[in-house]
Every structure is written in C-alpha cells, then in structure tokens.
C-alpha cells in the first residue's frame, strides 16, 4: 500500500527481479468431431412383400372358413388374430431413439468439460493481464509498493498503459476439425458445438492496452476523456521510473494539477519516452515540441479531432476508436476520481532514483551502498530497518558490464527474492568466499536504510 514504504530511494532493478505474474495458459483446446446424423435405412423388398402376402393368406383363410358352411369355433378366430398382430409388428418401425439420445448425452458431456477448461484458462489469462495492467483505482491500496517503478527501459511492458477494459480472444483457442457436410451431422450436437465455441472464444474484462511509443499523437475526446487521462498518467507514474517516462503537463484543467508533484516532471527530456499532456488550445504548440515523443491531447468535445494520423479515442459511456473505416467499439473506459489521482501522486512524490554518490550511483561497493566516507558513519542513524520494503535482504554485490548494480536478494521466492538458499562453488583460493563477505558487508553497512543487527545473523560452514 502506498504511504507505508520507509525507503524513498528506489534503485533500478532488472526485469527478472519484478514481481512474477500469474502463468499464462498456452496451447489450444481440441473439440471432438460432431457425431453423424442417424438416417432412416431403406426397407428391404422382402420386408415390404411379406406383410402383403401374409394379409392375403389370412383373408383367404377367413373366407374359406366362412364359406365352408361348417360351424366356426371361436377358438379358430385366434389364429387369424395372431397373424394380423404379427404383420403389424413387422411393418412397425424399429425403435432408435435410445441410441440417438445416448450419443447426444456423451457429446454434450464432452462439450461441458471443454467449456469448463476454456473458462478456467480465461480466468488465468485475465489474471495474467490484470497483473501488468490493474485497475487504476487499485494502485493506491491493492497493488504492493514493491511494484513501484518496476518497469525499466529494457522491460517488455515499458510504455504500455491501460485505457479501459473490453473483450479479447482466448489465448487457448478451441480447434474444431472440418466436420464435412452439415446435413450429415447430428443437428443437436452441431448447434451445441457452435454455441459453446462462440461462448468461450472471447474473454471479457480484459485490459485495453496501448503502447505509447507507437503513437506520436493520441487524442482523448469526449465527456470521459479527463477520467481516462488521469488513469493513464497515474499508471505511467506508478510503474515507470523517471528515467523511463518523462511527463510534461500543459493541460489547464485543475483536475490534472497534481501532475506537477510527480518526479517524472523534474527532467522529462532525460527520460527514454517523453509524454506531453495538452488541451485543445495548446495542442499545436505541443505537437511542435521536438522533445515530445508522444503528445496526448484531451478535450471533452467528442467531435474534436487534432490530427488525421493520431490515435483518436472517443471516451464516453463506451471507449471507441475512430478510424477511416468508422468507429470501432473497444470496451468501457477507465475513470479515475481526481481525489484518488491526487493522493496517488502525493505518495509517488516520496520516491526518487539514486543520485550521484548514493546507492547505485557507482561501481564500487561503498558507492552502490551510498556511503561516501566510511569513517563518517554514525551508528545512531544507521539501520533504520527495511521491513515491509522491497529492499529487505537486497544488497548490491557487483556491477554489470554497463555499470549497473547487480543485486542479490535472499528473500524467499514467494516474496520476490532469489533465495533463501544458494550455492557458490569454487576451488580453494578461488575467492568463492568473497561474494559471501560482500553480501554481509552490504547488509551491515547499508546506511540509513540498512538492516539492523538484531534482524539477521550469519555463519559459515566449510566441508
């Protein structure tokens, strides 16, 4: 939760150190073929002729008995009746409904299991997407502070921002083999398959994400444009550090006045991607700014159009994209309350990147720990504690070829760490003890945000 972090200096971390996202399902789901329709079989000629012959024989027998002049016993009439019932049984159609119903029950059970797997994959797909692009209203309390500025320049999600929620294709599509001619398929099973595939092929509630680096100009028009702009800016400031995203606010609306508190506005030209927020009167001057990589123009007029080449989004009760082919429905736009956005900006103003001479600013251990002179360390001001922060048990142990600090994080994997167990192998005299000593030194000398001696203990065991 924002506001509970004790450390204001957030050193850049590699992408693999970010909080892991839920697994994304892969592969595809295979639907069994539709059973063939059961058709009436042609009746054999013998089956057609025999009833006629038997009826003629019965009639002749009854006529002979009646014309013989003899008295006819009632028992003699049972034989013709038995013959008539036999004929009726022969000409009656066989009962096949039981076989048809059983085939349909088996196939519908298969479709039910297939639908259950598809919906389970849809839930996992939605959880994966919402991890990277959560509801902006949840940034204040629902997203842990360990994810503040987690996206660096080399992050695959750098520059991405959520605009709202809509429907997306299922990541594990349902594959249906060619069923052949429709008239050869069982109609009940064929219709059920078509409806099942249509019901699970799309996933509702998925974030609508845009990569700002791909669009030099974005227009947010409509009565909900300011709400989308507030959600967009807070997401950029929450997940990206000032070295990744630079913000310039040229919009005159008071509901965006809090943007000036964000660290991203201090030196936006030095960032990898500079985003300029403007209103309609200042749009032309913002577009003429060569330092701007992406200009976002916000106007409540749904008919406002700044540039033919811009990504034009209509923000109202629904989120629509206007293209040459017409308007395309995307989903429902985000709407962040101005007071929530202001509170998020106040908390984000607390953070900063390491400056020269601070942790992460050099390649030496003392430089990366932010210690200028070890003789000036004061035990009364050290070891303020790191409980509840992402820096707990995280210490620089070296530098990359680019000069960036390499951190060792011995927290459990469930807490975003690399530990708690590790193995350092080396022959005697190779220096395999040095990483252990460097880590201990970092843990004990981490300046004002270090680990208190009572919070940890160390030992060494050799074989």
Coordinates of C-alpha atoms in Angstrom, one line a residue:
X1 CA 0.0 0.0 0.0
X2 CA 1.3 3.4 -0.9
X3 CA 2.3 5.6 2.0
X4 CA 3.7 2.7 4.1
X5 CA 7.1 2.4 2.5
X6 CA 10.1 3.6 4.6
X7 CA 12.7 3.9 1.9
X8 CA 12.4 6.7 -0.6
X9 CA 15.3 5.7 -2.9
X10 CA 14.3 3.0 -5.5
X11 CA 17.3 1.7 -7.4
X12 CA 16.6 0.3 -10.9
X13 CA 16.1 -3.4 -10.9
X14 CA 16.4 -5.8 -13.8
X15 CA 13.2 -7.2 -15.4
X16 CA 13.6 -10.6 -13.8
X17 CA 13.5 -9.0 -10.3
X18 CA 10.0 -7.8 -10.8
X19 CA 7.1 -9.5 -9.1
X20 CA 6.2 -12.6 -11.0
X21 CA 2.9 -12.6 -12.9
X22 CA 0.5 -15.5 -12.9
X23 CA 1.2 -18.1 -15.5
X24 CA -0.4 -17.5 -18.9
X25 CA -2.1 -20.6 -20.4
X26 CA -0.7 -21.8 -23.7
X27 CA -1.7 -24.3 -26.4
X28 CA -5.1 -24.9 -27.7
X29 CA -8.3 -26.9 -26.9
X30 CA -9.5 -29.6 -29.3
X31 CA -13.2 -30.3 -29.8
X32 CA -14.2 -33.8 -30.8
X33 CA -16.0 -34.2 -34.1
X34 CA -19.7 -33.9 -34.3
X35 CA -21.5 -37.3 -34.4
X36 CA -23.1 -38.2 -37.7
X37 CA -26.8 -37.9 -38.1
X38 CA -28.8 -41.1 -38.0
X39 CA -30.8 -41.5 -41.2
X40 CA -33.6 -43.9 -42.0
X41 CA -32.3 -47.1 -43.7
X42 CA -34.1 -48.3 -46.9
X43 CA -36.5 -51.1 -46.2
X44 CA -35.6 -54.5 -47.9
X45 CA -38.1 -55.7 -50.5
X46 CA -38.8 -58.9 -48.6
X47 CA -39.9 -56.9 -45.6
X48 CA -42.4 -55.0 -47.8
X49 CA -43.7 -58.0 -49.7
X50 CA -44.1 -60.4 -46.7
X51 CA -46.8 -58.4 -44.9
X52 CA -48.9 -58.2 -48.1
X53 CA -48.6 -62.0 -48.6
X54 CA -49.5 -62.7 -45.0
X55 CA -52.5 -60.4 -45.1
X56 CA -53.7 -62.1 -48.3
X57 CA -53.3 -65.5 -46.7
X58 CA -55.2 -64.5 -43.6
X59 CA -58.0 -63.1 -45.7
X60 CA -58.2 -66.3 -47.8
X61 CA -58.2 -68.4 -44.7
X62 CA -61.1 -66.5 -43.2
X63 CA -63.0 -66.6 -46.4
X64 CA -62.6 -70.4 -46.8
X65 CA -63.7 -70.9 -43.2
X66 CA -66.8 -68.7 -43.6
X67 CA -67.8 -70.3 -47.0
X68 CA -67.3 -73.9 -45.9
X69 CA -70.7 -73.9 -44.2
X70 CA -69.3 -75.6 -41.1
X71 CA -69.7 -74.1 -37.7
X72 CA -66.8 -71.9 -36.8
X73 CA -65.4 -72.3 -33.4
X74 CA -64.4 -69.1 -31.6
X75 CA -61.1 -70.6 -30.9
X76 CA -60.5 -70.8 -34.6
X77 CA -60.5 -67.0 -34.8
X78 CA -57.4 -66.7 -32.6
X79 CA -55.2 -67.9 -35.4
X80 CA -56.1 -65.1 -37.8
X81 CA -55.7 -62.5 -35.0
X82 CA -52.3 -63.8 -34.2
X83 CA -51.3 -63.5 -37.8
X84 CA -52.6 -59.9 -38.0
X85 CA -50.6 -58.8 -34.9
X86 CA -47.5 -60.5 -36.4
X87 CA -47.9 -58.4 -39.6
X88 CA -48.3 -55.2 -37.6
X89 CA -45.1 -55.9 -35.7
X90 CA -43.3 -56.4 -38.9
X91 CA -44.4 -53.2 -40.5
X92 CA -43.8 -51.0 -37.4
X93 CA -40.5 -49.0 -37.5
X94 CA -37.7 -50.1 -35.1
X95 CA -37.0 -48.0 -32.0
X96 CA -33.8 -46.0 -32.4
X97 CA -34.4 -43.0 -30.1
X98 CA -32.4 -44.6 -27.3
X99 CA -29.2 -44.8 -29.4
X100 CA -29.6 -41.2 -30.6
X101 CA -30.1 -39.8 -27.1
X102 CA -27.1 -41.7 -25.7
X103 CA -24.8 -40.3 -28.5
X104 CA -26.0 -36.8 -27.7
X105 CA -25.5 -37.2 -24.0
X106 CA -21.9 -38.3 -24.5
X107 CA -21.1 -35.4 -26.8
X108 CA -22.8 -32.8 -24.6
X109 CA -20.8 -34.0 -21.6
X110 CA -17.6 -33.6 -23.7
X111 CA -18.7 -30.0 -24.6
X112 CA -19.4 -29.3 -20.9
X113 CA -15.9 -30.4 -19.9
X114 CA -14.4 -28.4 -22.9
X115 CA -16.2 -25.3 -21.8
X116 CA -15.0 -25.7 -18.2
X117 CA -11.4 -25.9 -19.3
X118 CA -11.8 -22.9 -21.6
X119 CA -13.3 -20.7 -18.8
X120 CA -10.6 -21.8 -16.4
X121 CA -8.0 -20.7 -19.0
X122 CA -9.9 -17.4 -19.4
X123 CA -9.7 -16.7 -15.7
X124 CA -5.9 -17.3 -15.8
X125 CA -5.5 -15.2 -18.9
X126 CA -7.4 -12.3 -17.2
X127 CA -5.4 -12.6 -14.0
X128 CA -2.1 -12.5 -16.0
X129 CA -3.2 -9.4 -17.9
X130 CA -4.5 -7.6 -14.8
X131 CA -1.2 -8.2 -13.1
X132 CA 0.5 -6.0 -15.5
X133 CA -2.4 -3.6 -16.0
X134 CA -4.5 -3.5 -12.9
X135 CA -7.5 -1.2 -12.2
X136 CA -6.0 2.4 -11.7
X137 CA -8.3 2.8 -8.7
X138 CA -6.4 -0.1 -7.1
X139 CA -3.0 1.4 -7.4
X140 CA -3.4 3.1 -4.0
X141 CA -4.1 0.1 -1.9
X142 CA -4.4 -3.1 -3.9
X143 CA -1.0 -3.1 -5.7
X144 CA 2.0 -3.6 -3.4
X145 CA 4.7 -0.9 -3.2
X146 CA 7.3 -3.4 -4.4
X147 CA 5.9 -2.8 -7.9
X148 CA 6.5 1.0 -7.9
X149 CA 8.8 1.9 -10.8
X150 CA 9.3 -1.8 -11.7
X151 CA 9.5 -1.2 -15.4
X152 CA 12.8 -0.2 -16.7
X153 CA 13.9 0.8 -20.2
X154 CA 14.5 -2.8 -21.1
X155 CA 11.2 -4.0 -19.7
X156 CA 8.9 -5.6 -22.3
X157 CA 6.0 -3.6 -20.9
X158 CA 7.7 -0.2 -20.8
X159 CA 5.5 2.4 -22.3
X160 CA 2.3 0.4 -22.1
X161 CA -0.7 1.9 -20.5
X162 CA -4.3 0.7 -19.9
X163 CA -7.2 2.7 -21.2
X164 CA -10.2 0.5 -20.1
X165 CA -11.5 -3.0 -20.2
X166 CA -13.0 -4.9 -23.1
X167 CA -13.1 -8.4 -24.6
X168 CA -10.1 -10.2 -26.0
X169 CA -9.6 -13.5 -27.8
X170 CA -9.0 -16.6 -25.7
X171 CA -5.3 -17.4 -25.6
X172 CA -6.0 -21.1 -26.0
X173 CA -8.4 -21.2 -28.9
X174 CA -10.8 -24.0 -29.5
X175 CA -9.8 -26.0 -32.6
X176 CA -12.6 -27.7 -34.5
X177 CA -11.8 -30.1 -37.3
X178 CA -13.6 -29.8 -40.6
X179 CA -17.0 -31.5 -39.9
X180 CA -17.9 -32.0 -43.5
X181 CA -21.3 -31.5 -45.0
X182 CA -23.8 -30.0 -42.4
X183 CA -26.6 -32.3 -43.4
X184 CA -24.6 -35.3 -42.4
X185 CA -24.2 -34.0 -38.8
X186 CA -26.4 -34.5 -35.8
X187 CA -28.3 -31.2 -35.6
X188 CA -28.5 -31.0 -31.8
X189 CA -24.7 -31.7 -31.4
X190 CA -23.7 -29.3 -34.2
X191 CA -25.7 -26.4 -32.8
X192 CA -24.4 -27.1 -29.3
X193 CA -20.8 -27.1 -30.5
X194 CA -21.3 -23.8 -32.4
X195 CA -22.8 -22.1 -29.3
X196 CA -20.1 -23.5 -27.0
X197 CA -17.3 -22.2 -29.2
X198 CA -18.9 -18.8 -29.5
X199 CA -19.4 -18.5 -25.7
X200 CA -15.8 -19.2 -24.8
X201 CA -13.8 -17.8 -27.7
X202 CA -13.7 -14.3 -26.1
X203 CA -12.6 -13.3 -22.6
X204 CA -14.5 -10.3 -21.1
X205 CA -12.9 -7.9 -18.6
X206 CA -9.5 -7.8 -20.3
X207 CA -7.4 -4.6 -20.1
X208 CA -7.3 -2.4 -23.3
X209 CA -3.6 -1.6 -23.6
X210 CA -1.9 0.8 -25.9
X211 CA 1.9 1.2 -26.4
X212 CA 2.5 5.0 -26.3
X213 CA 5.9 4.7 -28.1
X214 CA 4.0 3.5 -31.2
X215 CA 1.8 6.7 -31.4
X216 CA 3.3 10.1 -31.6
X217 CA -0.2 11.6 -31.1
X218 CA -3.1 10.4 -29.1
X219 CA -6.5 12.2 -28.9
X220 CA -8.8 11.6 -25.9
X221 CA -12.1 13.2 -26.8
X222 CA -15.5 13.0 -25.1
X223 CA -17.0 13.6 -21.7
X224 CA -14.9 10.9 -20.1
X225 CA -11.6 12.0 -21.6
X226 CA -10.3 13.6 -18.4
X227 CA -11.0 10.5 -16.4
X228 CA -9.1 8.3 -18.9
X229 CA -6.2 10.9 -18.9
X230 CA -6.0 10.8 -15.0
X231 CA -5.9 7.0 -15.1
X232 CA -3.3 7.0 -17.9
X233 CA -0.9 9.4 -16.1
X234 CA -1.1 7.6 -12.7
X235 CA -0.3 4.3 -14.4
X236 CA 2.7 5.8 -16.2
X237 CA 4.0 7.4 -12.9
X238 CA 3.4 4.3 -10.8
X239 CA 5.0 1.6 -12.9
X240 CA 7.8 3.6 -14.7
X241 CA 10.7 5.4 -13.2
X242 CA 11.6 9.0 -14.2
X243 CA 14.4 7.6 -16.4
X244 CA 11.8 5.7 -18.5
X245 CA 8.9 8.2 -18.7
X246 CA 9.1 11.9 -18.6
X247 CA 5.9 13.9 -18.1
X248 CA 5.0 17.5 -19.3
X249 CA 1.6 18.8 -18.3
X250 CA 0.3 21.6 -20.5
X251 CA -3.3 21.0 -19.7
X252 CA -5.1 23.7 -17.9
X253 CA -7.7 21.7 -16.1
X254 CA -7.5 21.8 -12.3
X255 CA -8.2 18.1 -12.0
X256 CA -4.7 17.5 -13.5
X257 CA -2.8 20.0 -11.3
X258 CA -1.3 17.2 -9.2
X259 CA 0.9 16.1 -12.1
X260 CA 3.5 18.7 -11.2
X261 CA 4.3 16.8 -7.9
X262 CA 5.4 13.6 -9.8
X263 CA 9.2 13.0 -10.0
X264 CA 8.7 12.4 -13.7
X265 CA 8.2 16.1 -14.4
X266 CA 11.6 17.3 -13.0
X267 CA 13.7 16.4 -16.0
X268 CA 11.4 14.9 -18.7
X269 CA 13.8 15.5 -21.5
X270 CA 16.3 13.0 -20.0
X271 CA 13.7 10.2 -20.0
X272 CA 13.6 7.5 -22.7
X273 CA 10.0 8.4 -23.6
X274 CA 8.7 12.0 -23.0
X275 CA 4.9 12.3 -22.8
X276 CA 3.2 15.7 -23.2
X277 CA -0.3 16.2 -21.9
X278 CA -2.1 19.1 -23.6
X279 CA -5.5 20.6 -24.0
X280 CA -7.0 21.7 -27.3
X281 CA -5.8 25.3 -27.2
X282 CA -2.2 24.2 -26.6
X283 CA -2.3 21.2 -29.0
X284 CA -0.4 22.8 -31.9
X285 CA 2.4 24.1 -29.7
X286 CA 2.7 20.7 -28.0
X287 CA 2.9 18.9 -31.4
X288 CA 5.6 21.3 -32.5
X289 CA 7.8 20.4 -29.5
X290 CA 10.5 18.2 -30.9
X291 CA 11.4 16.8 -27.4
X292 CA 8.0 15.2 -27.1
X293 CA 7.8 11.5 -28.1
X294 CA 4.1 11.2 -27.5
X295 CA 1.5 14.0 -27.3
X296 CA -1.8 13.3 -25.6
X297 CA -4.5 15.9 -26.3
X298 CA -7.5 15.8 -24.0
X299 CA -10.7 17.6 -24.9
X300 CA -14.3 17.0 -23.7
X301 CA -15.8 17.7 -27.1
X302 CA -16.4 14.3 -28.8
X303 CA -16.1 15.9 -32.2
X304 CA -12.6 17.2 -31.6
X305 CA -10.0 16.0 -34.0
X306 CA -6.4 17.1 -33.7
X307 CA -4.6 15.2 -36.5
X308 CA -5.5 12.6 -39.1
X309 CA -2.5 10.4 -38.1
X310 CA -3.4 10.4 -34.4
X311 CA -4.9 7.6 -32.4
X312 CA -8.3 9.1 -31.9
X313 CA -10.3 7.7 -29.0
X314 CA -13.8 8.6 -28.0
X315 CA -14.3 8.4 -24.2
X316 CA -17.9 8.3 -23.1
X317 CA -20.1 5.5 -21.8
X318 CA -18.0 3.3 -24.0
X319 CA -14.5 3.5 -25.4
X320 CA -14.3 3.7 -29.2
X321 CA -11.6 4.2 -31.7
X322 CA -12.3 6.3 -34.7
X323 CA -10.6 5.2 -37.9
X324 CA -11.1 5.7 -41.6
X325 CA -13.5 2.7 -41.7
X326 CA -15.6 4.2 -39.0
X327 CA -15.9 3.8 -35.2
X328 CA -14.8 0.6 -33.6
X329 CA -16.1 -0.4 -30.1
X330 CA -13.2 -1.3 -27.8
X331 CA -14.9 -1.6 -24.4
X332 CA -15.5 0.5 -21.3
X333 CA -13.1 3.4 -20.4
X334 CA -11.3 3.8 -17.1
X335 CA -12.4 6.7 -14.9
X336 CA -10.1 7.7 -12.0
X337 CA -11.5 10.1 -9.5
X338 CA -9.5 13.4 -9.2
X339 CA -9.1 12.9 -5.4
X340 CA -7.7 9.4 -5.8
X341 CA -5.3 10.5 -8.5
X342 CA -4.1 13.4 -6.3
X343 CA -3.5 11.1 -3.4
X344 CA -1.5 8.6 -5.6
X345 CA 0.6 11.5 -6.9
X346 CA 1.3 12.7 -3.3
X347 CA 2.6 9.2 -2.4
X348 CA 4.6 8.8 -5.6
X349 CA 6.3 12.2 -4.9
X350 CA 8.0 10.5 -2.0
X351 CA 10.2 8.3 -4.2
X352 CA 13.3 9.1 -6.2
X353 CA 16.1 7.4 -8.0
X354 CA 19.7 7.3 -6.6
X355 CA 21.6 10.4 -7.3
X356 CA 25.4 10.6 -7.8
X357 CA 27.2 9.4 -4.6
X358 CA 24.1 7.5 -3.5
X359 CA 23.3 3.8 -3.6
X360 CA 23.5 2.5 -7.2
X361 CA 25.4 5.6 -8.5
X362 CA 28.9 3.9 -8.8
X363 CA 30.5 0.6 -9.4
X364 CA 32.3 0.3 -6.0
X365 CA 30.6 -1.4 -3.1
X366 CA 30.6 1.8 -1.0
X367 CA 29.3 3.8 -3.9
X368 CA 26.5 1.4 -4.5
X369 CA 25.7 1.4 -0.8
X370 CA 25.6 5.2 -0.8
X371 CA 28.5 5.6 1.6
X372 CA 30.8 8.4 0.7
X373 CA 33.2 8.1 3.7
X374 CA 33.0 5.1 5.9
X375 CA 34.6 7.0 8.8
X376 CA 31.6 9.3 8.9
X377 CA 29.1 6.5 9.6
X378 CA 27.0 7.2 12.7
X379 CA 25.7 4.0 14.4
X380 CA 22.9 6.1 15.9
X381 CA 21.4 6.9 12.5
X382 CA 22.1 3.6 10.8
X383 CA 19.9 0.6 10.5
X384 CA 16.5 2.2 10.2
X385 CA 15.2 -1.1 9.1
X386 CA 13.8 -2.4 5.8
X387 CA 10.8 -4.5 7.0
X388 CA 7.9 -4.2 4.6
X389 CA 10.0 -2.8 1.7
X390 CA 11.3 -4.3 -1.5
X391 CA 14.9 -3.6 -0.3
X392 CA 14.7 -6.1 2.5
X393 CA 17.7 -8.5 2.2
X394 CA 18.5 -7.0 -1.2
X395 CA 22.2 -5.8 -1.4
X396 CA 24.4 -4.9 -4.4
X397 CA 27.2 -7.5 -4.8
X398 CA 28.8 -6.2 -8.1
X399 CA 28.3 -4.3 -11.3
X400 CA 27.2 -5.3 -14.7
X401 CA 29.3 -4.5 -17.9
X402 CA 27.1 -1.4 -18.3
X403 CA 28.0 -0.3 -14.8
X404 CA 24.6 -1.0 -13.3
X405 CA 24.5 -2.6 -9.8
X406 CA 23.9 -6.3 -9.6
X407 CA 21.7 -7.2 -6.6
X408 CA 21.5 -10.3 -4.5
X409 CA 18.1 -10.8 -2.9
X410 CA 17.9 -13.6 -0.4
X411 CA 14.2 -13.3 0.3
X412 CA 12.1 -16.3 -0.4
X413 CA 10.8 -16.7 -4.0
X414 CA 7.3 -16.1 -2.8
X415 CA 8.4 -12.7 -1.6
X416 CA 10.0 -11.8 -4.9
X417 CA 13.5 -12.9 -3.9
X418 CA 16.1 -15.3 -5.2
X419 CA 16.6 -17.4 -2.1
X420 CA 16.6 -18.3 0.6
X421 CA 19.2 -20.9 -0.4
X422 CA 22.1 -20.6 -2.8
X423 CA 25.3 -22.3 -3.7
X424 CA 28.7 -20.7 -4.5
X425 CA 31.2 -23.2 -6.0
X426 CA 34.9 -22.7 -6.4
X427 CA 38.2 -24.4 -5.6
X428 CA 40.3 -23.4 -2.6
X429 CA 41.8 -20.0 -3.1
X430 CA 39.5 -19.0 -6.0
X431 CA 37.7 -16.4 -3.9
X432 CA 34.4 -18.1 -3.6
X433 CA 34.1 -16.6 -0.1
X434 CA 34.3 -13.1 -1.4
X435 CA 30.6 -12.9 -2.5
X436 CA 29.6 -14.0 0.9
X437 CA 31.7 -11.3 2.6
X438 CA 30.5 -8.7 0.2
X439 CA 26.9 -9.5 0.9
X440 CA 27.5 -9.4 4.6
X441 CA 29.2 -6.1 4.3
X442 CA 26.3 -4.7 2.3
X443 CA 23.8 -6.0 4.8
X444 CA 25.6 -4.4 7.7
X445 CA 26.7 -1.1 6.0
X446 CA 23.5 -0.2 4.1
X447 CA 23.5 3.3 5.6
X448 CA 20.3 4.9 6.8
X449 CA 18.1 2.2 5.3
X450 CA 20.3 -0.8 6.4
X451 CA 19.4 -3.9 8.2
X452 CA 19.5 -3.7 12.0
X453 CA 22.0 -6.2 13.6
X454 CA 19.1 -7.8 15.5
X455 CA 17.2 -8.6 12.3
X456 CA 19.8 -11.1 10.9
X457 CA 22.7 -13.3 11.8
X458 CA 25.3 -15.1 9.6
X459 CA 27.6 -18.0 9.8
X460 CA 29.9 -20.1 7.6
X461 CA 30.3 -23.8 7.3
X462 CA 33.0 -25.5 5.2
X463 CA 33.3 -29.0 4.0

